[in-house]
Coordinates of C-alpha atoms in Angstrom, one line a residue:
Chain B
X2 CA 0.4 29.3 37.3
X3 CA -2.3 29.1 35.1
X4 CA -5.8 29.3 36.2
X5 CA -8.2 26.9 34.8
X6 CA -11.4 26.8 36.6
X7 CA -13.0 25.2 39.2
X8 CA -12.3 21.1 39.6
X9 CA -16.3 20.4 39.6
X10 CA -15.5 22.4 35.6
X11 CA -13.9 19.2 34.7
X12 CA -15.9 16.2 35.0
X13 CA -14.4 12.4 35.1
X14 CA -13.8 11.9 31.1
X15 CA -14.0 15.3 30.1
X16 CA -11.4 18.2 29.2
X17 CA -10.8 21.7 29.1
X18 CA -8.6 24.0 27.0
X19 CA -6.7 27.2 28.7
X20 CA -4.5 29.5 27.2
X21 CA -0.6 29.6 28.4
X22 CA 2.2 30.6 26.2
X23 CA 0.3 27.8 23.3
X24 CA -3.1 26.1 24.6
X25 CA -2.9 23.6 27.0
X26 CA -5.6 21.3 27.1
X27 CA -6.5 19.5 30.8
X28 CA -7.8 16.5 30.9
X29 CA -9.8 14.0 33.9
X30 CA -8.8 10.5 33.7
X31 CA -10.9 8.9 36.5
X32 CA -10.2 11.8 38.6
X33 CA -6.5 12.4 38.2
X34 CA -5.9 15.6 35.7
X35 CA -3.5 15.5 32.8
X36 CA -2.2 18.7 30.9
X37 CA -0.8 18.2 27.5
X38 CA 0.1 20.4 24.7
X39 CA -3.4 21.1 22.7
X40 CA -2.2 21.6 19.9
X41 CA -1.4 18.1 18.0
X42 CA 1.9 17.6 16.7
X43 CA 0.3 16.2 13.3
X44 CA -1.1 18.5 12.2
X45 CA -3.4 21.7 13.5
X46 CA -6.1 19.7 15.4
X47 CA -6.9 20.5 18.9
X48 CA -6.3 17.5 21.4
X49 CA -9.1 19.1 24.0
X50 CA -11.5 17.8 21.4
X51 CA -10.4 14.2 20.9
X52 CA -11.2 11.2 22.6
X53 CA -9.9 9.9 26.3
X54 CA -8.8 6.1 26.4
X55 CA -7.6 5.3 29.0
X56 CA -4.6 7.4 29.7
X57 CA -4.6 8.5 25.9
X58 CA -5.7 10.7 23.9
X59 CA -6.8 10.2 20.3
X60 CA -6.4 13.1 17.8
X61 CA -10.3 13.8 16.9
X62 CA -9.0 14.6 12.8
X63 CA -6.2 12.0 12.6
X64 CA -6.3 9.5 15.2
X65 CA -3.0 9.7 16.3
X66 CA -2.3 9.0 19.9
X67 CA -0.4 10.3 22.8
X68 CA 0.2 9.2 26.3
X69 CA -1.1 12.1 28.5
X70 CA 1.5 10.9 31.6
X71 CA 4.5 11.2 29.1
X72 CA 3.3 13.3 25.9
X73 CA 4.7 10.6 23.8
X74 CA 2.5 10.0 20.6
X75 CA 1.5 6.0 20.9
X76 CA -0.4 5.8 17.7
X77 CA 1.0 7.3 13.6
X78 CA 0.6 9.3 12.6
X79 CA 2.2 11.9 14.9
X80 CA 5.7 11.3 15.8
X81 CA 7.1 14.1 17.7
X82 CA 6.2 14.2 21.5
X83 CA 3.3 17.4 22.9
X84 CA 4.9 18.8 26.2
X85 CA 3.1 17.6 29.6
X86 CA 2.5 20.1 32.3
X87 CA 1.8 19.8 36.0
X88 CA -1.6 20.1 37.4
X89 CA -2.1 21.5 40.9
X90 CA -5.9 21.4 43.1
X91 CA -5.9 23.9 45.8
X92 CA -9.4 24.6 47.4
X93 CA -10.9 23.0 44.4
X94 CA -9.6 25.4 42.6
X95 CA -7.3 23.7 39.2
X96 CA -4.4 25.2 37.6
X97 CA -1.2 24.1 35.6
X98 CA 2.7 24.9 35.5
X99 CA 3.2 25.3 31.7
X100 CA 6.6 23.5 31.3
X101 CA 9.3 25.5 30.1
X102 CA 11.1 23.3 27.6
X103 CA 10.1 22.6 24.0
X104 CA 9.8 19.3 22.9
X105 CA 13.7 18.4 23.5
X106 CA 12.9 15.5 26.2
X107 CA 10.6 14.1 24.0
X108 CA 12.9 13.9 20.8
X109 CA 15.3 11.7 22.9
X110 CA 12.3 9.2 23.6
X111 CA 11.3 9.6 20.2
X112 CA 14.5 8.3 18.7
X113 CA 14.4 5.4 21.2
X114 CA 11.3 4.2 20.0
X115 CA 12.3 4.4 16.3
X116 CA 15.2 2.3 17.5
X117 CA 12.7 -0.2 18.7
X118 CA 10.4 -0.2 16.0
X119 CA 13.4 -1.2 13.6
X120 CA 14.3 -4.2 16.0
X121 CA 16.9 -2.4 18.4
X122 CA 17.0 -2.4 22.0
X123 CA 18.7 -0.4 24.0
Chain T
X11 CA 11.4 -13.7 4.0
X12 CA 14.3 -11.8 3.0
X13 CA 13.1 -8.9 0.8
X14 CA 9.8 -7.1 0.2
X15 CA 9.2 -4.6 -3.1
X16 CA 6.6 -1.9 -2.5
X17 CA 5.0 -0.3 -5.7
X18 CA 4.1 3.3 -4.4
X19 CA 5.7 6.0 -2.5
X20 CA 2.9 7.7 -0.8
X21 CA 1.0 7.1 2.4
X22 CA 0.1 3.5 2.0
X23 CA 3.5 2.4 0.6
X24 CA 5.2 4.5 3.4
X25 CA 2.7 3.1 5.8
X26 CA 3.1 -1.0 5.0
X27 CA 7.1 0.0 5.4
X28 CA 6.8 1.5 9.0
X29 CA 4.4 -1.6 9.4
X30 CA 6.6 -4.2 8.2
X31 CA 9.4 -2.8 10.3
X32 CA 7.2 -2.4 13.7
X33 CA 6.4 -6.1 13.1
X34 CA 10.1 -6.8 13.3
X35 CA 10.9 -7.3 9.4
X36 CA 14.5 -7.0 9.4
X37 CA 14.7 -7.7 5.0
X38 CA 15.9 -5.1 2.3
X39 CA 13.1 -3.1 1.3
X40 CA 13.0 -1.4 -2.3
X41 CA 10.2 1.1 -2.5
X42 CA 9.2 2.8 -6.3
X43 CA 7.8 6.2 -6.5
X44 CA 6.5 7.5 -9.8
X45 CA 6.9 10.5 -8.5
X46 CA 10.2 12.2 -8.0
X47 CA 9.3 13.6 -4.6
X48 CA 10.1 12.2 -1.4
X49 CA 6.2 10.9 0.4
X50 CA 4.6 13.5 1.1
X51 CA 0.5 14.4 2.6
X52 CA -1.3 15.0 -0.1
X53 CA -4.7 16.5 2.4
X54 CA -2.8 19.7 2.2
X55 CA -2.8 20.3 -1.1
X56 CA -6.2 21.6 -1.2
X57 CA -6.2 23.2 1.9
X58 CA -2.8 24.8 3.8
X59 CA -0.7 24.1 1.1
X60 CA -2.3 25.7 -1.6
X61 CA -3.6 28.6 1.0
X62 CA 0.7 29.0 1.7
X63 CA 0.1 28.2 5.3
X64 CA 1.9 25.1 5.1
X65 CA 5.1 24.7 3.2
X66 CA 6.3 21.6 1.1
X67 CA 8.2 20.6 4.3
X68 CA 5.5 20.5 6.5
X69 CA 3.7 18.1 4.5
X70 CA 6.6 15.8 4.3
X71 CA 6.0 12.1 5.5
X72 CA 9.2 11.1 6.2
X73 CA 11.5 12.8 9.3
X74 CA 15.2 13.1 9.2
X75 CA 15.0 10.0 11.7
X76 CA 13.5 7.6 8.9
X77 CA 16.7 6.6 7.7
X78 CA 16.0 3.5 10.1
X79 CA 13.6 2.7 8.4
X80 CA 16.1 1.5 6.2
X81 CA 14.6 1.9 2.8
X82 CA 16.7 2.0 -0.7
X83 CA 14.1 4.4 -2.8
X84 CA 13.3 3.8 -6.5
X85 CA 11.6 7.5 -6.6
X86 CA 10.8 8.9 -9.8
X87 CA 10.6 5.1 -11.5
X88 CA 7.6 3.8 -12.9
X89 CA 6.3 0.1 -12.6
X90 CA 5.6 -1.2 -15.6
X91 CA 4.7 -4.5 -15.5
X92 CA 4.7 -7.4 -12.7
X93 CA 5.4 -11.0 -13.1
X94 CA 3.5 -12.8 -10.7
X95 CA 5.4 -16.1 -11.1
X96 CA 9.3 -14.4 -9.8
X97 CA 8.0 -12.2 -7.8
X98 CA 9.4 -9.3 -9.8
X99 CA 8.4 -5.6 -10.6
X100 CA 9.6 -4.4 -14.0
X101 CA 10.6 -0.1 -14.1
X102 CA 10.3 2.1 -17.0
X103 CA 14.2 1.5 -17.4
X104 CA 14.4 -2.1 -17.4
X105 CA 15.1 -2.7 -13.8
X106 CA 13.6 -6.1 -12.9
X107 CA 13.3 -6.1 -8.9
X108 CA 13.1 -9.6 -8.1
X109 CA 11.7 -10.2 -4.7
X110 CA 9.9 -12.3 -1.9
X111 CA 6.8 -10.6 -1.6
X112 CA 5.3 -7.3 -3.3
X113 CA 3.1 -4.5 -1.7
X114 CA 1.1 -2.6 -4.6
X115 CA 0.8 0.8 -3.4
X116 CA -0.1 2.4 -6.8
X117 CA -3.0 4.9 -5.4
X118 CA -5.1 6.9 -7.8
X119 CA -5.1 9.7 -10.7
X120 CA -7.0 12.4 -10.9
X121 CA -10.1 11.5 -13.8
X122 CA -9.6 14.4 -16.7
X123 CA -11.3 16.4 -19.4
X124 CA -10.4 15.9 -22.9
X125 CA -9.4 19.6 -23.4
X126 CA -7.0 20.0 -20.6
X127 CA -4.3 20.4 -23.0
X128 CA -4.7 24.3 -22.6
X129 CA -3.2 26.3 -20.1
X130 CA -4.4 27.2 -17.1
X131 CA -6.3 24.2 -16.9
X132 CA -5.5 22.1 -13.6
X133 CA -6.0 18.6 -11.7
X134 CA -4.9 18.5 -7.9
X135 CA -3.7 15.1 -6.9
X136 CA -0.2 15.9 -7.0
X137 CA 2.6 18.5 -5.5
X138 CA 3.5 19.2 -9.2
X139 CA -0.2 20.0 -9.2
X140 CA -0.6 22.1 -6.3
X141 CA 2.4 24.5 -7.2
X142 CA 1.1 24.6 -10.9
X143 CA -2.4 25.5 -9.6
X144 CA -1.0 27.8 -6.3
X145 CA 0.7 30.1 -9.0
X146 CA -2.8 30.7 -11.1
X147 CA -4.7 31.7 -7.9
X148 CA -4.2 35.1 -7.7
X149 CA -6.8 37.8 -5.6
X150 CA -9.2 38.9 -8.2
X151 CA -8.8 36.0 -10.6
X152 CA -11.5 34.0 -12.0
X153 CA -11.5 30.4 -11.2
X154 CA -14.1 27.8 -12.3
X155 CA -14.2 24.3 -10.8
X156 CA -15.5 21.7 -12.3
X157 CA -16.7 19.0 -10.0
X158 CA -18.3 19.9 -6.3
X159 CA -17.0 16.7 -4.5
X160 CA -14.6 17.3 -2.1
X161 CA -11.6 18.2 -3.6
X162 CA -13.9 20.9 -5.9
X163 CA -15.2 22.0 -2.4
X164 CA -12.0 22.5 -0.8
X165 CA -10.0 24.2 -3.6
X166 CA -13.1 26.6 -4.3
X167 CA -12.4 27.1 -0.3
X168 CA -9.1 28.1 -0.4
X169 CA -9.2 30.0 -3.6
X170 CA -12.3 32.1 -1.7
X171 CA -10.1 32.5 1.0
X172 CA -7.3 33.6 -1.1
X173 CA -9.7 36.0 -2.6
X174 CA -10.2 34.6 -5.9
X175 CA -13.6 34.8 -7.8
X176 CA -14.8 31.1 -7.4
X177 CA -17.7 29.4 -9.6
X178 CA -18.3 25.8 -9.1
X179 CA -19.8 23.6 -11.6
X180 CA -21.5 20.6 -10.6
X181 CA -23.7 18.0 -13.1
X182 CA -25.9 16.4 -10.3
X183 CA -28.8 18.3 -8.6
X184 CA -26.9 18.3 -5.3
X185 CA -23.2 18.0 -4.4
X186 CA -21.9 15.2 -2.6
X187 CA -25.7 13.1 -3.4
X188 CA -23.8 10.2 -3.7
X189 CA -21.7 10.4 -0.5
X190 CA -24.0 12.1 1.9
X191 CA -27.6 12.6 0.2
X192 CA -29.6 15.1 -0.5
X193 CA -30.4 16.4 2.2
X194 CA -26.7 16.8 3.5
X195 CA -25.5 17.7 0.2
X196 CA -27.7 20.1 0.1
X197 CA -26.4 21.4 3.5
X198 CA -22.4 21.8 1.8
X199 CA -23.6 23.2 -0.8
X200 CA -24.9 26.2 1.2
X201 CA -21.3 26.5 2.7
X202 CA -20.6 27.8 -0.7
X203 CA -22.9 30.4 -1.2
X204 CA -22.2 31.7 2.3
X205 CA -19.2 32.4 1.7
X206 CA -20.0 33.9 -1.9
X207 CA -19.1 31.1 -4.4
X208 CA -21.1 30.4 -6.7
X209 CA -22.3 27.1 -7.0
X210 CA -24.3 25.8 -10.4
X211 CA -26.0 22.5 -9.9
X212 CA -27.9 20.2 -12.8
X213 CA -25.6 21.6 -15.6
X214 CA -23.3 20.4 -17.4
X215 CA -19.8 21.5 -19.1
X216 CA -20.2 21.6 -22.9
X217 CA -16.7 22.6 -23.5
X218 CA -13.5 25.3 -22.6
X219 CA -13.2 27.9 -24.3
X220 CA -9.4 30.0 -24.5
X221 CA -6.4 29.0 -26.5
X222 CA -3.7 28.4 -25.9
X223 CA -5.0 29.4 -22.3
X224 CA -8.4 28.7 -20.9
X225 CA -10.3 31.8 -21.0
X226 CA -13.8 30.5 -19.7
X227 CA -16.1 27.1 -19.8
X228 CA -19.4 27.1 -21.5
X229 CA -21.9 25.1 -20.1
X230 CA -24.8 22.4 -21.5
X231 CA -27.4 25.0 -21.1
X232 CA -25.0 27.9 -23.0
X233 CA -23.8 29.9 -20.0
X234 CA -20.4 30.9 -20.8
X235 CA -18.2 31.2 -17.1
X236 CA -15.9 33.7 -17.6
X237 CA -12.0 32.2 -16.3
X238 CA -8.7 32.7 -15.8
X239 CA -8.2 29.2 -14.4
X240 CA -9.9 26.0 -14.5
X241 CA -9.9 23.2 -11.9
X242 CA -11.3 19.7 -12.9
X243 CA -12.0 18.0 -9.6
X244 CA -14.2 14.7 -11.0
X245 CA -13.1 11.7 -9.3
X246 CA -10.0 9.8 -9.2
X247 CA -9.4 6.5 -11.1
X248 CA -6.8 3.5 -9.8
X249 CA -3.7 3.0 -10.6
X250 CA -3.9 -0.7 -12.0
X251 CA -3.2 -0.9 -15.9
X252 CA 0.2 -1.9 -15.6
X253 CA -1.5 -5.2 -13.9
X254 CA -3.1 -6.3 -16.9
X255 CA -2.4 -9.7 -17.8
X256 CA -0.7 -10.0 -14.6
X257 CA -2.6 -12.8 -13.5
X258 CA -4.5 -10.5 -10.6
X259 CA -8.0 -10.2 -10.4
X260 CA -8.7 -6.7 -11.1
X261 CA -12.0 -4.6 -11.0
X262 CA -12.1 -1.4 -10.2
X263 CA -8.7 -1.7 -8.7
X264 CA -6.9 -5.0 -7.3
X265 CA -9.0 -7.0 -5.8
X266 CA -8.1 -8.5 -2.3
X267 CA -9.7 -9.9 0.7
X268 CA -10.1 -7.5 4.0
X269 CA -6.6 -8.3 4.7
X270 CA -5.4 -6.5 1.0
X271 CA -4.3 -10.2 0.0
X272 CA -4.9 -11.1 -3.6
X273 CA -5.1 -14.1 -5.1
X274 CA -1.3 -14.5 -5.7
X275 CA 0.6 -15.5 -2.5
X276 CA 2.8 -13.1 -0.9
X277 CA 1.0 -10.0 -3.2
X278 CA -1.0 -7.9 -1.2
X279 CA -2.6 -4.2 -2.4
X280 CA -3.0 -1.2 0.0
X281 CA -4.7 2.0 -0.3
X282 CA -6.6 3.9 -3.1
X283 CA -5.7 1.2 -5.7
X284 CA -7.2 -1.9 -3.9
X285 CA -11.0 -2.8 -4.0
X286 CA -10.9 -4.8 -0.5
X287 CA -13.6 -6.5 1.2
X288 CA -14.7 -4.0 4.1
X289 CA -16.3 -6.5 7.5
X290 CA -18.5 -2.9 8.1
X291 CA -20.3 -3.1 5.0
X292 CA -20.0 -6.9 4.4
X293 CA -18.7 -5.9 0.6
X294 CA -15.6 -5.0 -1.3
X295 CA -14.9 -1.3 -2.0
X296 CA -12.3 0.4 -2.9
X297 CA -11.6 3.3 -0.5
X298 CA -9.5 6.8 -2.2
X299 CA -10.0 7.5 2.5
X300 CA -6.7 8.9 4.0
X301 CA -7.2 6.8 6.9
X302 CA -7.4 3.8 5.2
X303 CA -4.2 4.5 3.4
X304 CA -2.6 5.0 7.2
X305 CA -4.3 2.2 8.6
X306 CA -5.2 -0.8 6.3
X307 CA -1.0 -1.9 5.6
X308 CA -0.9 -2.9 8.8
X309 CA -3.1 -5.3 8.7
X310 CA -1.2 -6.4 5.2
X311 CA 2.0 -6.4 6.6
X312 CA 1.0 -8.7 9.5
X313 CA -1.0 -10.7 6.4
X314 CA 2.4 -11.7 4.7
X315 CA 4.7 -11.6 7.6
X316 CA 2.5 -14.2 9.5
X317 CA 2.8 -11.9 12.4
X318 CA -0.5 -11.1 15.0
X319 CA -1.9 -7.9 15.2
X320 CA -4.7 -5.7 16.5
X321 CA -6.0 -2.5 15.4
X322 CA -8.6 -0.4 17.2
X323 CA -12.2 -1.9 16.7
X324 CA -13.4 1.7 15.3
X325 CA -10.3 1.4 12.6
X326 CA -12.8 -0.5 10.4
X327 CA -15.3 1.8 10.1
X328 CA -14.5 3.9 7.2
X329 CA -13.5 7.8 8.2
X330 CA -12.7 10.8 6.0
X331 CA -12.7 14.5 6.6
X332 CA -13.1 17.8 4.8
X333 CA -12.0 21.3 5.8
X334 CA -14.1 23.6 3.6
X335 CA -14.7 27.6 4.6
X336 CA -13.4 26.9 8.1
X337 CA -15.6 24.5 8.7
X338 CA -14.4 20.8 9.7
X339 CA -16.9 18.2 8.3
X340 CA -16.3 14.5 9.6
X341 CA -17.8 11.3 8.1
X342 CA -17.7 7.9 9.1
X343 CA -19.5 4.4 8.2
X344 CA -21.7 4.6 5.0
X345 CA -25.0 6.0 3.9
X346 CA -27.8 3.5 3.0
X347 CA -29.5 3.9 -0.6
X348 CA -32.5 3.0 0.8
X349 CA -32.0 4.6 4.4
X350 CA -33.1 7.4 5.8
X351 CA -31.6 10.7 8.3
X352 CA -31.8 11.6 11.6
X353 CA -30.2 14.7 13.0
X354 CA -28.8 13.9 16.1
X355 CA -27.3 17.2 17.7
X356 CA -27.1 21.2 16.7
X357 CA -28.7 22.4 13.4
X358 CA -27.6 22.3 9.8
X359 CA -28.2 25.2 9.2
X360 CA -25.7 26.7 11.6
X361 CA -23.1 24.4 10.2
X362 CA -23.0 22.8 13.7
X363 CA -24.0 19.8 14.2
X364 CA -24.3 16.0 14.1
X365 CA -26.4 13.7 12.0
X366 CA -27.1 9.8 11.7
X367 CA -27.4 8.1 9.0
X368 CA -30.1 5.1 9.3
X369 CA -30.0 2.0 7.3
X370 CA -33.7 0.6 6.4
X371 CA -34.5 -0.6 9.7
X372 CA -33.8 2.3 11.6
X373 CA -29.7 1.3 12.2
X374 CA -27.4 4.0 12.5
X375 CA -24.5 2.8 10.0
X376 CA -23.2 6.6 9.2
X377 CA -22.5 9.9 10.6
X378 CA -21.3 13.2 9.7
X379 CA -20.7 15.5 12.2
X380 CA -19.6 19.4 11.4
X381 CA -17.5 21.0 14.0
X382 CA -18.9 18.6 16.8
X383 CA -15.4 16.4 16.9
X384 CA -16.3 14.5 20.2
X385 CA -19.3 13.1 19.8
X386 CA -18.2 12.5 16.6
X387 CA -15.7 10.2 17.9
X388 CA -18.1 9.0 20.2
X389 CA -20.2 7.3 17.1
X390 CA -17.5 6.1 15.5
X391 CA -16.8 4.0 18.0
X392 CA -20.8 3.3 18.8
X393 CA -20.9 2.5 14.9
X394 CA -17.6 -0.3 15.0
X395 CA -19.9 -2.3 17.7
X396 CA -22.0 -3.3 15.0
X397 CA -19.5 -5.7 14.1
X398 CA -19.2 -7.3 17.5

């Protein structure tokens, strides 16, 4: 586990970025934490820095979006998926699981929604 | 509709495709490239590209997976002329691609010197370009640019980096005064000379001097800049000659409505080639942003498909970006002739820092932000509720 600071660090709206095997950036959605990949799958732009909607996250350089629950980009123009990692609050201390797998989960997803955006369902 | 030509193969053309097939477009679609390369980002090229941090594959558009997208590529085909009446696009070879509607994705050229004819004398707009240029930057060169807007900026930036000899030429007083103003063009052209390039302001190029290669520019005041290799970086000009007696209003570019419609049905322009009314300043302009090249075809696509969409309010206020000496420098919104500055966060003269640009009564319509990427967002979006 990866220790990332104290919960009262990481106010409602705001993020952090920790270092794992790649940076991991932690997120507060209304007081439920998200960890994602920080690292955009665009291009080198760090997702700690851009902006919470919602459950998303908007690319501060090139707008694209991803889903913090899932990792899966919601917005062009990034395509491939970051990886999502648990969060844990113990004492009100925070820290995150980096996830071991790559980004093969999210390739599967991907290629379902390029199905759907040509007019294919499953 | 059954089938849909788009004129352009770079990120607007490749944009109103993955549009028109989100919004359920199920037609053939032909797509012309002049150039012979698949679409590929063209940001790079001044930066990570030319710098070799970022090969030609990383800066490709298109995955293995866009074969759904279901496109049959003209690449390496010209348009020559269109015929507003059929529909059809006419290609350097005769081709006449008859079809039901027609995207004109023709983007921009790089604006050139007379004398570029010698060697060692470059433009960046293109990959062609960038490997042509990437092979003259060499440690311990010379390299002038010629031009300190952006694309100057960036490739006197990497060159530095690379550990070429950089001197930038620029004709204003200030770079960027158009774009940004004095005051913050004074504050990128400091970038420069912090990291040891030269910049020479208020002067311009008389000539270059070298044959058959460039071997240094002399300047309006008789300076002679000693070079190895020459980069002209002085704007960009649209695409749109081959529209001539086409029977579309054209003025600096194709002129459309904020949707990219012409004035022909089912003809719409995207990207750096179409002047298009903009709701954030009430005006047309025609924007060379790469952002508007990602974002505007969907709102064309919808326009001739009939189909509803909705893009983020802060989509329509204009964005761009600039990665020069490490530094990232984000603009959005516009800067008032007649306005005035306020800096907002940081200082500029730590290259940190957020500033407002104010229209004559005080408004914020602009920002530029360097290195401070959330409240940067944060404005962009304050600036978009002017429009509400």
């Amino acid at each position: 586990m990866i220790f990332v600071g104290e919960l009262s660090d990481i106010p409602v709206g705001e993020s952090v970025r920790v270092q794992g095997t790649v940076a991991i950036a932690v997120f507060n959605v209304d007081g439920e934490l998200f960890a994602i990949d920080d690292t955009c799958t665009h291009q080198d732009a760090s997702l700690s820095d851009g902006w919470l909607e919602g459950c998303a996250v908007e690319c501060p350089l090139h707008a694209a979006c991803f889903d913090l629950r899932t990792g899966h980009p919601t917005g062009p123009p990034a395509k491939k998926a970051v990886r999502t990692h648990g969060v844990v609050v113990e004492d009100g201390l925070v820290y995150v699981g980096e996830s071991e797998s790559a980004n093969a989960a999210g390739s599967a997803e991907l290629s379902d929604s390029v199905l759907a955006r040509i007019g294919v369902t499953a | 509709m059954r089938d849909i030509t788009v004129v352009g193969a770079s990120l607007a053309g490749l944009s109103t495709v993955r549009a028109l097939r989100e919004q359920a477009f199920e037609g053939r679609i032909v797509v012309v490239g002049e150039e012979k390369h698949a679409p590929y980002d063209r940001p790079p090229l001044s930066k990570e590209f030319l710098a070799g941090t970022a090969s030609e594959s990383d800066i490709s558009l298109v995955e293995p997976d866009d074969t759904d997208l279901d496109v049959e590529w003209r690449l390496g085909r010209t348009a020559t002329a269109l015929d507003t009446a059929g529909r059809a696009v006419v290609l350097d070879d005769g081709e006449h691609l008859a079809s039901d509607a027609v995207v004109l994705a023709t983007g921009a050229r790089a604006r050139k010197l007379s004398s570029e004819a010698l060697k060692g004398v470059h433009t960046l707009r293109t990959l062609d370009d960038a490997r042509a240029l990437k092979t003259d930057l060499v440690a311990g060169s010379r390299l002038v640019v010629i031009g300190a807007g952006f694309i100057g900026a960036e490739v006197a930036s990497t060159a530095a980096g690379l550990g070429v000899e950089v001197d930038v030429v620029e004709a204003a007083a200030v770079p960027l005064q158009r774009a940004l103003g004095t005051e913050m063009g004074q504050t990128c052209a400091r970038l420069h000379a912090a990291n040891g390039v030269r910049l020479h302001c208020g002067v311009g190029v008389s000539r270059l001097i070298g044959s058959p290669r460039v071997t240094g520019v002399l300047l309006d005041d008789g300076r002679e800049l000693p070079a190895d290799a020459v980069v002209v970086g002085v704007g960009a000009a649209p695409n749109v000659e081959w529209l001539e007696g086409s029977g579309l209003s054209l003025d600096n570019g194709v002129v459309t409505d904020a949707r990219g419609m012409t004035g022909v049905s089912s003809v719409v322009a995207v990207g750096d080639c179409a002047n298009s009314h903009r709701y954030y300043t009430g005006g047309r302009l025609r924007l060379e942003h790469w952002t508007n090249a990602l974002q505007q075809p969907v709102a064309a696509a919808s326009a001739l498909l009939g189909t509803a969409h909705s893009l983020p309010a802060h989509h329509a206020v204009p964005y761009f970006w600039s990665d020069q000496y490490g530094y990232k420098i984000q603009f959005a919104g516009h800067r008032a002739a007649d306005g005035s500055l306020r800096i907002e966060e940081g200082d500029p003269e730590s290259g940190d820092f957020l500033a407002l640009f104010l229209d004559a009564s005080e408004a914020p319509v602009g920002v530029l932000g360097i290195g401070r990427p959330r409240p940067f967002a944060r404005w962009r979006r304050e600036l978009a509720k002017r429009l509400s």
